[in-house]
Coordinates of C-alpha atoms in Angstrom, one line a residue:
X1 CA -24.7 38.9 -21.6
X2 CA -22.6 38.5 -18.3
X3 CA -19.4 36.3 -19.1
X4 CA -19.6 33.3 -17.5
X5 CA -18.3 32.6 -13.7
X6 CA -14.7 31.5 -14.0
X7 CA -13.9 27.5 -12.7
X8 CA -12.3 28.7 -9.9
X9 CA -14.6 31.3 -8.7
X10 CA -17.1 28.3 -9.4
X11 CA -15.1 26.3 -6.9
X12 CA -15.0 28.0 -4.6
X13 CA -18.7 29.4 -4.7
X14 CA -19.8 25.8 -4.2
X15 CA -17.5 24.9 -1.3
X16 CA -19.2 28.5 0.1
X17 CA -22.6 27.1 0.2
X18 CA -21.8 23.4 0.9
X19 CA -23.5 21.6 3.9
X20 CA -26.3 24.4 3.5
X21 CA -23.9 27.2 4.9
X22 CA -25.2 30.6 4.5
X23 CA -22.1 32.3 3.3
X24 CA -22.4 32.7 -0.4
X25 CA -26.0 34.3 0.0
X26 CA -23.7 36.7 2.0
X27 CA -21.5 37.7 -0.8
X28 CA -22.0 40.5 -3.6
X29 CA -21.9 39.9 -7.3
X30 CA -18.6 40.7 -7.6
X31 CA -17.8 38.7 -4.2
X32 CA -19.3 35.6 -6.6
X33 CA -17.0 36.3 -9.3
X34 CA -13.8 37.0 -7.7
X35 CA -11.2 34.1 -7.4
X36 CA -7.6 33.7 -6.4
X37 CA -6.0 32.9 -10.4
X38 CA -3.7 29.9 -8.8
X39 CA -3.6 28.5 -12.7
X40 CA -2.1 32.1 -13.5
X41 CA 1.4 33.6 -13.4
X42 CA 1.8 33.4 -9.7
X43 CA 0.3 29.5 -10.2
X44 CA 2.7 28.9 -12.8
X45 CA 5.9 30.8 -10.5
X46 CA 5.3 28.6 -8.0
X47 CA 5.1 25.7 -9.5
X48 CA 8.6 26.7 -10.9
X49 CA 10.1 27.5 -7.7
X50 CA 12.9 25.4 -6.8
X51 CA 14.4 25.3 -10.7
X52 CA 17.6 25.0 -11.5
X53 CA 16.4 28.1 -14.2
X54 CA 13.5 30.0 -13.3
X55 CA 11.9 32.6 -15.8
X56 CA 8.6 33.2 -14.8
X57 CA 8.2 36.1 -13.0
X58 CA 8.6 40.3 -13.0
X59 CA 11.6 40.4 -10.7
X60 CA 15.5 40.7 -11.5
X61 CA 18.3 39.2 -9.5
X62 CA 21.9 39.5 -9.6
X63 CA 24.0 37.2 -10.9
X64 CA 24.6 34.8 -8.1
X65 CA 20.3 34.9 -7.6
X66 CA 19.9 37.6 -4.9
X67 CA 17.6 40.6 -5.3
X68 CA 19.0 42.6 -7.5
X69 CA 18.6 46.1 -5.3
X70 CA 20.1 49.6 -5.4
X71 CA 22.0 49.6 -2.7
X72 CA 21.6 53.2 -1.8
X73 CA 18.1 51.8 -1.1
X74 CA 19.4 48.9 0.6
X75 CA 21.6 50.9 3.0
X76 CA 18.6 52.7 4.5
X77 CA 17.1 49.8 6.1
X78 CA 18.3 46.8 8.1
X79 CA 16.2 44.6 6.2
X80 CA 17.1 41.6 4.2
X81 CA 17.1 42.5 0.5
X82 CA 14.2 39.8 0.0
X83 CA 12.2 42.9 1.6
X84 CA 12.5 44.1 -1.7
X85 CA 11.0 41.5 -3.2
X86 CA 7.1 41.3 -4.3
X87 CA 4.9 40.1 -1.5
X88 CA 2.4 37.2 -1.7
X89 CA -1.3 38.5 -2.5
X90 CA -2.5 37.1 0.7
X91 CA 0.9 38.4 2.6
X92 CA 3.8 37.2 4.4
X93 CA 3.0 34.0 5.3
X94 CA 5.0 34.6 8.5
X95 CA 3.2 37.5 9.7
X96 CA 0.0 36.4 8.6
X97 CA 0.9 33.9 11.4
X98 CA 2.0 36.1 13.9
X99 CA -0.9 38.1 13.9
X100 CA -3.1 35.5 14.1
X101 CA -1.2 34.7 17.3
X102 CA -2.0 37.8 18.1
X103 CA -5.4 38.0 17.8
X104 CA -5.6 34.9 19.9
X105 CA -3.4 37.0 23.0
X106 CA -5.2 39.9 22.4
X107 CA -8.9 38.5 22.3
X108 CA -9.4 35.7 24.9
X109 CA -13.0 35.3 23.7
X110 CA -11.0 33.4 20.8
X111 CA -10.1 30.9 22.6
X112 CA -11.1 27.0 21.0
X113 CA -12.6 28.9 18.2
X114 CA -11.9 28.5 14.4
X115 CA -11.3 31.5 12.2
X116 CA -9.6 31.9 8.7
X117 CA -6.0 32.8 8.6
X118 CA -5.7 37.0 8.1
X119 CA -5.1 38.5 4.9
X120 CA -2.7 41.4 4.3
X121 CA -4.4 44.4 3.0
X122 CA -3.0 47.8 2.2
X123 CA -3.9 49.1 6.0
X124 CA -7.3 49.1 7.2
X125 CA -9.1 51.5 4.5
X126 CA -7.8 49.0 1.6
X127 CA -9.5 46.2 3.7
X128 CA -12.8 48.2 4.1
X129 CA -12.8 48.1 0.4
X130 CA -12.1 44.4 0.2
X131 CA -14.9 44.0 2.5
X132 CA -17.0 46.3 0.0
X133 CA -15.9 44.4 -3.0
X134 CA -17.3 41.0 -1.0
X135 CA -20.1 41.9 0.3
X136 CA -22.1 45.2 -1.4
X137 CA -23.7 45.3 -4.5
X138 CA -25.4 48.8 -6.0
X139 CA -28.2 49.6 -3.6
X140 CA -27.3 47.3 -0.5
X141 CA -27.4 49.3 2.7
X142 CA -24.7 49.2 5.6
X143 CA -26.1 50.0 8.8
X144 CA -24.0 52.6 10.8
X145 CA -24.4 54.7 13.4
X146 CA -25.0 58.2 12.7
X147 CA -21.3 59.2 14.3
X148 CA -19.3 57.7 11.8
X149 CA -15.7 58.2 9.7
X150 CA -16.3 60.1 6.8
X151 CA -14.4 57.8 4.6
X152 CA -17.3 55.3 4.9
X153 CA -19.0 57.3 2.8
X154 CA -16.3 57.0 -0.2
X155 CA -15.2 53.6 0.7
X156 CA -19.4 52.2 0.2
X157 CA -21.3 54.4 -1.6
X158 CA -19.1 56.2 -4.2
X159 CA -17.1 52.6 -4.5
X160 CA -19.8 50.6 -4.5
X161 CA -23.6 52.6 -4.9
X162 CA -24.6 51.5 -1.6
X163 CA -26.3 53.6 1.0
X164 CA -25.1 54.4 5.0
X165 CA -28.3 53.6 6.6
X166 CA -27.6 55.7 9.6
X167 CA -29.2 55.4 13.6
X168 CA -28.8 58.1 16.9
X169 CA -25.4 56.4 18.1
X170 CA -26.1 57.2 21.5
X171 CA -29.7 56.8 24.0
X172 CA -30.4 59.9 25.8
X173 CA -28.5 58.4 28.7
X174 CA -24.9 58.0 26.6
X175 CA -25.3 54.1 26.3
X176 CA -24.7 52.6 22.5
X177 CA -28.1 52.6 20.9
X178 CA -28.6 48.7 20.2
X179 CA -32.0 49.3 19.9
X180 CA -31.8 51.6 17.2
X181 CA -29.7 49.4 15.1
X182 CA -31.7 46.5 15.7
X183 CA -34.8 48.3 14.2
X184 CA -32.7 48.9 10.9
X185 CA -31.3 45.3 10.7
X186 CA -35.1 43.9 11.2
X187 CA -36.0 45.9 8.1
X188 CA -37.3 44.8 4.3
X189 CA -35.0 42.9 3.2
X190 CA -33.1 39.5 4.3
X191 CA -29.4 39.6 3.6
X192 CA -27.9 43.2 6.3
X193 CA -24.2 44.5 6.6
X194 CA -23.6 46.6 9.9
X195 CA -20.6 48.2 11.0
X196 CA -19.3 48.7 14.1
X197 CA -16.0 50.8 14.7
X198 CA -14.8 50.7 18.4
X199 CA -12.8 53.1 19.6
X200 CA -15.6 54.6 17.4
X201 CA -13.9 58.0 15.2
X202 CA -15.2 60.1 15.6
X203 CA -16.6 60.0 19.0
X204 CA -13.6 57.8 20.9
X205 CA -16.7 56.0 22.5
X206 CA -15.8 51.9 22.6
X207 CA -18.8 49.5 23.9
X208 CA -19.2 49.0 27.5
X209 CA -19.8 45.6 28.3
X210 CA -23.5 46.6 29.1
X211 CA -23.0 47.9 25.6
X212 CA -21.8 44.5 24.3
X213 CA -24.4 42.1 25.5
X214 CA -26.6 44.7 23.8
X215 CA -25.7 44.6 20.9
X216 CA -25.5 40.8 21.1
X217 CA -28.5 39.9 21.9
X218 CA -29.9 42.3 19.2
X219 CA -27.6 40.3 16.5
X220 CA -28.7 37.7 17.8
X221 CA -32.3 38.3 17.3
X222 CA -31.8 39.9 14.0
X223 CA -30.0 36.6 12.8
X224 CA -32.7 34.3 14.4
X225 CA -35.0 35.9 12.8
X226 CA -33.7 34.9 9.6
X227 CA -31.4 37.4 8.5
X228 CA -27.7 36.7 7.4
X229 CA -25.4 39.7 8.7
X230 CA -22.2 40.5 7.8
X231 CA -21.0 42.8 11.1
X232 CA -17.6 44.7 9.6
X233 CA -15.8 45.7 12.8
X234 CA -13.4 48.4 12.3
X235 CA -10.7 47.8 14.5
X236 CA -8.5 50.7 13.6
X237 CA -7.9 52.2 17.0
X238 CA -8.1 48.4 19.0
X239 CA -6.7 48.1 22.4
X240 CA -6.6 51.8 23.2
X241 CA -9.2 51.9 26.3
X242 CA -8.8 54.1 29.0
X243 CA -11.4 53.2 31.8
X244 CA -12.8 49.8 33.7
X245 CA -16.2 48.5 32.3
X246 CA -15.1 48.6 28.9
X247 CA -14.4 46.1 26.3
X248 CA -10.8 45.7 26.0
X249 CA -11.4 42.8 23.4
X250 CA -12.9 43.2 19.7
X251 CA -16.0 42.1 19.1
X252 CA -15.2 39.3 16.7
X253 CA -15.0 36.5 19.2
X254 CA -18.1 37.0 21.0
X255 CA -20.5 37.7 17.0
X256 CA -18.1 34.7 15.8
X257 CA -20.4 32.2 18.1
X258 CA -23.7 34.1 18.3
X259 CA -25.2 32.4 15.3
X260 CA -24.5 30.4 11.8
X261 CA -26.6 33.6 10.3
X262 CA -23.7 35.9 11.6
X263 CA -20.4 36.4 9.4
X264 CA -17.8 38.6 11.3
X265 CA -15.0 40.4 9.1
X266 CA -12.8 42.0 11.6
X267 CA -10.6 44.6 9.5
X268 CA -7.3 45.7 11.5
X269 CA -4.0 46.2 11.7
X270 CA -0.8 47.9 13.2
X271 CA -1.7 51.9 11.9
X272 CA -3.3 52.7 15.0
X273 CA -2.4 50.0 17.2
X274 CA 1.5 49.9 16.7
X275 CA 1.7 54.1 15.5
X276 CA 3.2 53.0 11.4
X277 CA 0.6 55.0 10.0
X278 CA 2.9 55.2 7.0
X279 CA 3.2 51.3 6.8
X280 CA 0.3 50.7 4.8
X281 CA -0.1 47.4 6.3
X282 CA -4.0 46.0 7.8
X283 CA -5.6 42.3 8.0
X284 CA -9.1 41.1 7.2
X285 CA -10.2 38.0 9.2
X286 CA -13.3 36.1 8.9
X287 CA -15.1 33.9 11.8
X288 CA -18.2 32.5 11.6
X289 CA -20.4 29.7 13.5
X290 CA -20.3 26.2 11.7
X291 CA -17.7 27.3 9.0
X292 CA -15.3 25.3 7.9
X293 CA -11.7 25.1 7.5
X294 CA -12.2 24.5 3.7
X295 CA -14.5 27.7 3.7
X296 CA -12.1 30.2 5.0
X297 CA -9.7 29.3 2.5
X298 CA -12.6 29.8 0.1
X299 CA -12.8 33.2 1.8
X300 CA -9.4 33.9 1.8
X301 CA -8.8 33.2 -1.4
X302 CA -12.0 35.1 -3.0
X303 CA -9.6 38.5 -0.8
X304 CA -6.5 37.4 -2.0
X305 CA -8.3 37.7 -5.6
X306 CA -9.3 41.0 -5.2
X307 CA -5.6 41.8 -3.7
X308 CA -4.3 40.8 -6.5
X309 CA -6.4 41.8 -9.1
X310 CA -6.3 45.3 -7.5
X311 CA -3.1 46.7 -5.7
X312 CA -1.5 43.3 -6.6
X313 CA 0.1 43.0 -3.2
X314 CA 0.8 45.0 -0.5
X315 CA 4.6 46.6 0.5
X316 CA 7.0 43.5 1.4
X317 CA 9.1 46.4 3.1
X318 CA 6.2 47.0 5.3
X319 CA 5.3 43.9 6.2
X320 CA 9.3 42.9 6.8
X321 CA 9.3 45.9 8.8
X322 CA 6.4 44.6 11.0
X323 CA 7.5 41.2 11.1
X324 CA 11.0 42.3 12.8
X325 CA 9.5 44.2 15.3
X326 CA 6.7 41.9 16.4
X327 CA 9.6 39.7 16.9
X328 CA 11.9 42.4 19.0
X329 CA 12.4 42.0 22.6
X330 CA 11.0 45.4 23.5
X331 CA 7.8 45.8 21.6
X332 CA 5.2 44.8 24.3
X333 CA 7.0 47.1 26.7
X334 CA 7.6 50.0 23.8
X335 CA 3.9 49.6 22.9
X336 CA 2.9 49.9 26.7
X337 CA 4.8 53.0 26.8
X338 CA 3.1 55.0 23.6
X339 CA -0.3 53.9 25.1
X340 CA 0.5 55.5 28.0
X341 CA 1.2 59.0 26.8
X342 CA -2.2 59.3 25.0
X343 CA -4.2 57.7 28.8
X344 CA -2.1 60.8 30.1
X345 CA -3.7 63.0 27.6
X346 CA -7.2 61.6 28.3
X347 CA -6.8 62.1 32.0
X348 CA -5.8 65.6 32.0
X349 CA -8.9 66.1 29.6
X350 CA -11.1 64.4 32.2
X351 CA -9.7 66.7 34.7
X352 CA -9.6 69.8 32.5
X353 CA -13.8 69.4 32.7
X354 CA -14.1 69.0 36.2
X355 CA -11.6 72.1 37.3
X356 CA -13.7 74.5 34.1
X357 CA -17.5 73.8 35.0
X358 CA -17.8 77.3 33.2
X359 CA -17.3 75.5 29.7
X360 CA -20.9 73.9 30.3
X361 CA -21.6 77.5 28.7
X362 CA -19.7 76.5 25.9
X363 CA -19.9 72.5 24.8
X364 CA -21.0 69.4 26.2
X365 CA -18.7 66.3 25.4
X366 CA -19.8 63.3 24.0
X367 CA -19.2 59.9 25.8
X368 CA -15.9 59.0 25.3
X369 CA -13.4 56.5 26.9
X370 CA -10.5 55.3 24.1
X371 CA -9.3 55.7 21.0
X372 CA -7.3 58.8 19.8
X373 CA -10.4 61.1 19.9
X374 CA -13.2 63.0 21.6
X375 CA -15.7 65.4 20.3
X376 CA -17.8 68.2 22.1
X377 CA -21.4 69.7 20.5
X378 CA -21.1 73.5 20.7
X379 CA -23.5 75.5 22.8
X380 CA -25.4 78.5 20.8
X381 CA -22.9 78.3 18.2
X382 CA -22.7 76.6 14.7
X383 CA -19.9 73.9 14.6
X384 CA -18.5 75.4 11.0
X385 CA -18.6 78.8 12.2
X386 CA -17.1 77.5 15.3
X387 CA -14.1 75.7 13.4
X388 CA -13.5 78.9 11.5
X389 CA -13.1 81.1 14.2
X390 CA -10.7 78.9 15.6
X391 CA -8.2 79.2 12.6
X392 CA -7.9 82.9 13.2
X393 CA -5.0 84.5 14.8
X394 CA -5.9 85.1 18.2
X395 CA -6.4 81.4 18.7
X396 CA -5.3 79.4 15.6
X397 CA -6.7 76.3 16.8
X398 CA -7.6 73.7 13.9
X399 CA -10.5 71.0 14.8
X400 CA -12.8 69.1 12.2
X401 CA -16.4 69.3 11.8
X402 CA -18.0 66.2 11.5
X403 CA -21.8 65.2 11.7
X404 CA -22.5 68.7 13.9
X405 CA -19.8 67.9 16.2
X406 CA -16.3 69.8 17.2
X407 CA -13.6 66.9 16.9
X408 CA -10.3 67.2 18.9
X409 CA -7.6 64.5 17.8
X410 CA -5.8 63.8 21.6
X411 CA -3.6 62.1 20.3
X412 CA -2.0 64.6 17.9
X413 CA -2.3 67.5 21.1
X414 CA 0.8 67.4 23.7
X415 CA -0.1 67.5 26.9
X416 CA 0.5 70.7 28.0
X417 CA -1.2 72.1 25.7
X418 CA -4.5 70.7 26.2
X419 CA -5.2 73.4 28.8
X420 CA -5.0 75.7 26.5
X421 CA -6.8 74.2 23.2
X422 CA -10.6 74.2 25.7
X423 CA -9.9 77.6 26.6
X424 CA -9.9 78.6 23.1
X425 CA -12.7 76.4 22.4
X426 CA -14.5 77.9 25.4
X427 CA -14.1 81.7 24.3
X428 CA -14.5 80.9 20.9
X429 CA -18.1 79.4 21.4
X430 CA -18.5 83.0 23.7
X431 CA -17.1 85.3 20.9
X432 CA -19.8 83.6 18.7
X433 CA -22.5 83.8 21.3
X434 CA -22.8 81.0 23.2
X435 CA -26.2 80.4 25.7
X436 CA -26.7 78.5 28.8
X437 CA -27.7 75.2 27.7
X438 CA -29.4 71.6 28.7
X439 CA -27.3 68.5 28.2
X440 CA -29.0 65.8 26.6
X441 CA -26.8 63.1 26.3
X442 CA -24.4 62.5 28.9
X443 CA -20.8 61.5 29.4
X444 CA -20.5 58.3 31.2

C-alpha cells in the first residue's frame, strides 16, 4: 500500500486546489507528495537561530562563531566566509529577490502581474528536472518540437518514463509551427505539458512576434477547450536576439494571462545569459491566471522540497558570486559588451551566405536569429558521415549531429575563423558528393 500523504504535503495540496483552482490536477504523483519538511532539521535550526548556544545543524564555526573555513580556500575568493556556508533550499533570499527584479526589467509583459518568488536550482538542467519531478508521471507526454536539446530526452523520459511527443518545428515557409503543436495539445487526454526553448538549441530560432501571437492563440484554444497546460519555457539562452521582429521578452508574461487552464514554469538563469557556465546556478518561476499569493508559496515550497530532498541546496559560493556582481557597477555594460561579440559572429555568418551562394550546393541553413547556435541540413550527404569527415586532418573541424542536422556552436567559433569553418563544411559536403538541391524551408 502507498504510505500515506504527509500533513504538510496535505497542506499544501489543499491550498493548491482551493477556490476550484486547477493547479493540483496539474501536478504528478510525486508533485502531490512532495513537501518542504519546515517541522524538520532546517525547521528546527531556524527556530534556534538567534541562541545564545546553537547545536542544531551540520556546520562548524570557529571559536568566536565565524565559519570555520580553510583559509587557503578563503584567499581565492573575495567572498565573505558566510559564502561558505550551506545555502537555503529555496536560495539566497537576496538573490531570489534580485532576480525577480530582474525578471520584471527584463520582461515588461510583467508588469501588474503576480508570480511566485524564483527558486534556486542547480542551473537550468536541475530545474528541468524539478519541473519533471512536478509535473510527469510514467507515460505522460511533453509536447516538443521535433528540433530539440538532447538532454530532454534524459531529463523526461529516462528520469521520469514519459514520452517527447514531437511536431515539424518549422512550416514550409520557416515560421514556428503553432499549428502543429496545437494538434498534439488537442489530443486524448486532458491534463498537456509543452515545452518551448527560445533561443531554441539547437536551431538558434527564437519566436517572431507573428510567431508569438501564434502560439497564443493556440494555447489559448487548447486551454479553452478544457485542457490544463503546463508550458515549461526553457530560457537558457534568454535575451540573446540578434534581429527586429523578434521577441526580446520570454514568454511567461504574455501564457501567465492567457487563461486560469495555463500554468507557466519559466526555468532560467545566469549560465547562458551572464557566461558562469560553471556556476551551477538557475531559477524556476511559476505564473499563472487567478493564482494566489498563498499558492505560489505552496508551489515554492513543493520545489524547495524536492531541492532539498535531492541536491539539498545549491552552491552558496555561486550564488554569493552572482549576488556581488548583479550588484557591481559595470555589469549591465559588461553584459552588453559579451553580447556583442557573439551579434558580430552572427553577422559575419549572415554575410558569409550572401558573398558564397556556391554553398547552396552544399547546405541550406535553418532559420535562425539568436542564441549561441545555427544549424545547416546537408545537401547529398549524410549528416554523420558529414561530421566525420570533418574530424579528419585536412579539415579537423568538430560539429554535432543532431535530429539530421549539422550544428555549429557560434558562440564557441572566433570570428575570424568562421570564414574558414563553411568552407570546410562546403568541400566537405563536395568530397562526399554533394547535388544541386531544392530548399524547402527557408531562412527568414
Amino acid at each position: 500500500m502507498p504510505k500515506p500523504l504527509d500533513p504538510l504535503a496535505v497542506s499544501l495540496n489543499e491550498e493548491l486546489a482551493s477556490g476550484g483552482s486547477p493547479l493540483l490536477s496539474m501536478l504528478s504523483g510525486r508533485g502531490r507528495r512532495i513537501y518542504f519538511p519546515s517541522a524538520g532539521i532546517l525547521g528546527q535550526s531556524a527556530e534556534a537561530k538567534g541562541c545564545a548556544i546553537n547545536a542544531t545543524i551540520g556546520m562548524a564555526f570557529e571559536e568566536d562563531g565565524s565559519p570555520l573555513c580553510l583559509e587557503c580556500v578563503e584567499d581565492m575568493t573575495r567572498l565573505d566566509a558566510a559564502a561558505f556556508l550551506y545555502a537555503p533550499s529555496f536560495g539566497l533570499p537576496d538573490l531570489r529577490a534580485v532576480w525577480a527584479d530582474m525578471l520584471l526589467a527584463k520582461n515588461p509583459s510583467l508588469a501588474g502581474k503576480a508570480f511566485s518568488l524564483p527558486v534556486v536550482t542547480s542551473a537550468l538542467t536541475h530545474g528541468l528536472t524539478v519541473a519533471g519531478y512536478l509535473f510527469l508521471d510514467a507515460g505522460d507526454e511533453v509536447v516538443v518540437p521535433d528540433l530539440y536539446w538532447d538532454n530532454y530526452e534524459l531529463v523526461f523520459e529516462n528520469a521520469y518514463d514519459a514520452a517527447l511527443r514531437t511536431f515539424p518545428m518549422f512550416t514550409p515557409g520557416g515560421a514556428f509551427n503553432a499549428d502543429g503543436m496545437e494538434r498534439l495539445l488537442m489530443g486524448e487526454g486532458g491534463k498537456k505539458v509543452v515545452l518551448l526553448n527560445f533561443p531554441n538549441n539547437p536551431t538558434g530560432y527564437t519566436a517572431t512576434h507573428a510567431d508569438e501571437e501564434a502560439i497564443c492563440a493556440a494555447l489559448a484554444r487548447a486551454a479553452g477547450a478544457g485542457k490544463r497546460i503546463v508550458a515549461l519555457l526553457d530560457d537558457a539562452y534568454f535575451g540573446l536576439v540578434y534581429e527586429p521582429g523578434v521577441g526580446t521578452e520570454s514568454m511567461f508574461g504574455r501564457l501567465m494571462g492567457l487563461h486560469p487552464n495555463i500554468l507557466a514554469v519559466k526555468l532560467d538563469g545566469p549560465t547562458k545569459e551572464d557566461y558562469v557556465w560553471g556556476a551551477r546556478v538557475g531559477f524556476i518561476t511559476f505564473g499563472a491566471e487567478g493564482a494566489t499569493a498563498a499558492q505560489y508559496k505552496a508551489l515554492e515550497a513543493k520545489a524547495g522540497g524536492i531541492v532539498r530532498g535531492t541536491i539539498s541546496n545549491v552552491s552558496s559560493v555561486g550564488q554569493h558570486i552572482l549576488l556581488q556582481a548583479y550588484r557591481a557597477e559595470g555589469y549591465a555594460r559588461q553584459k552588453q559588451e559579451k553580447c556583442g561579440i557573439l551579434k558580430k559572429r552572427y553577422d559575419r555568418i549572415r554575410a558569409i551566405f550572401r558573398e558564397h551562394p556556391e554553398y547552396a550546393r552544399s547546405f541550406a541553413p535553418m532559420p535562425f536569429n539568436s542564441g549561441y547556435f545555427m544549424c545547416v541540413k546537408p545537401v547529398g550527404a549524410d549528416p554523420e558521415a558529414l561530421r566525420r569527415r570533418l574530424l579528419r586532418d585536412e579539415h579537423r573541424v568538430g560539429v554535432v549531429v543532431l535530429s539530421g542536422l549539422i550544428r555549429i556552436a557560434f558562440a564557441t567559433v572566433a570570428l575570424d575563423k568562421l570564414d574558414a569553418l563553411f568552407a570546410h563544411i562546403h568541400a566537405a559536403v563536395q568530397e562526399l558528393g554533394g547535388k544541386e538541391h531544392t530548399e524547402v524551408i527557408s531562412d527568414k
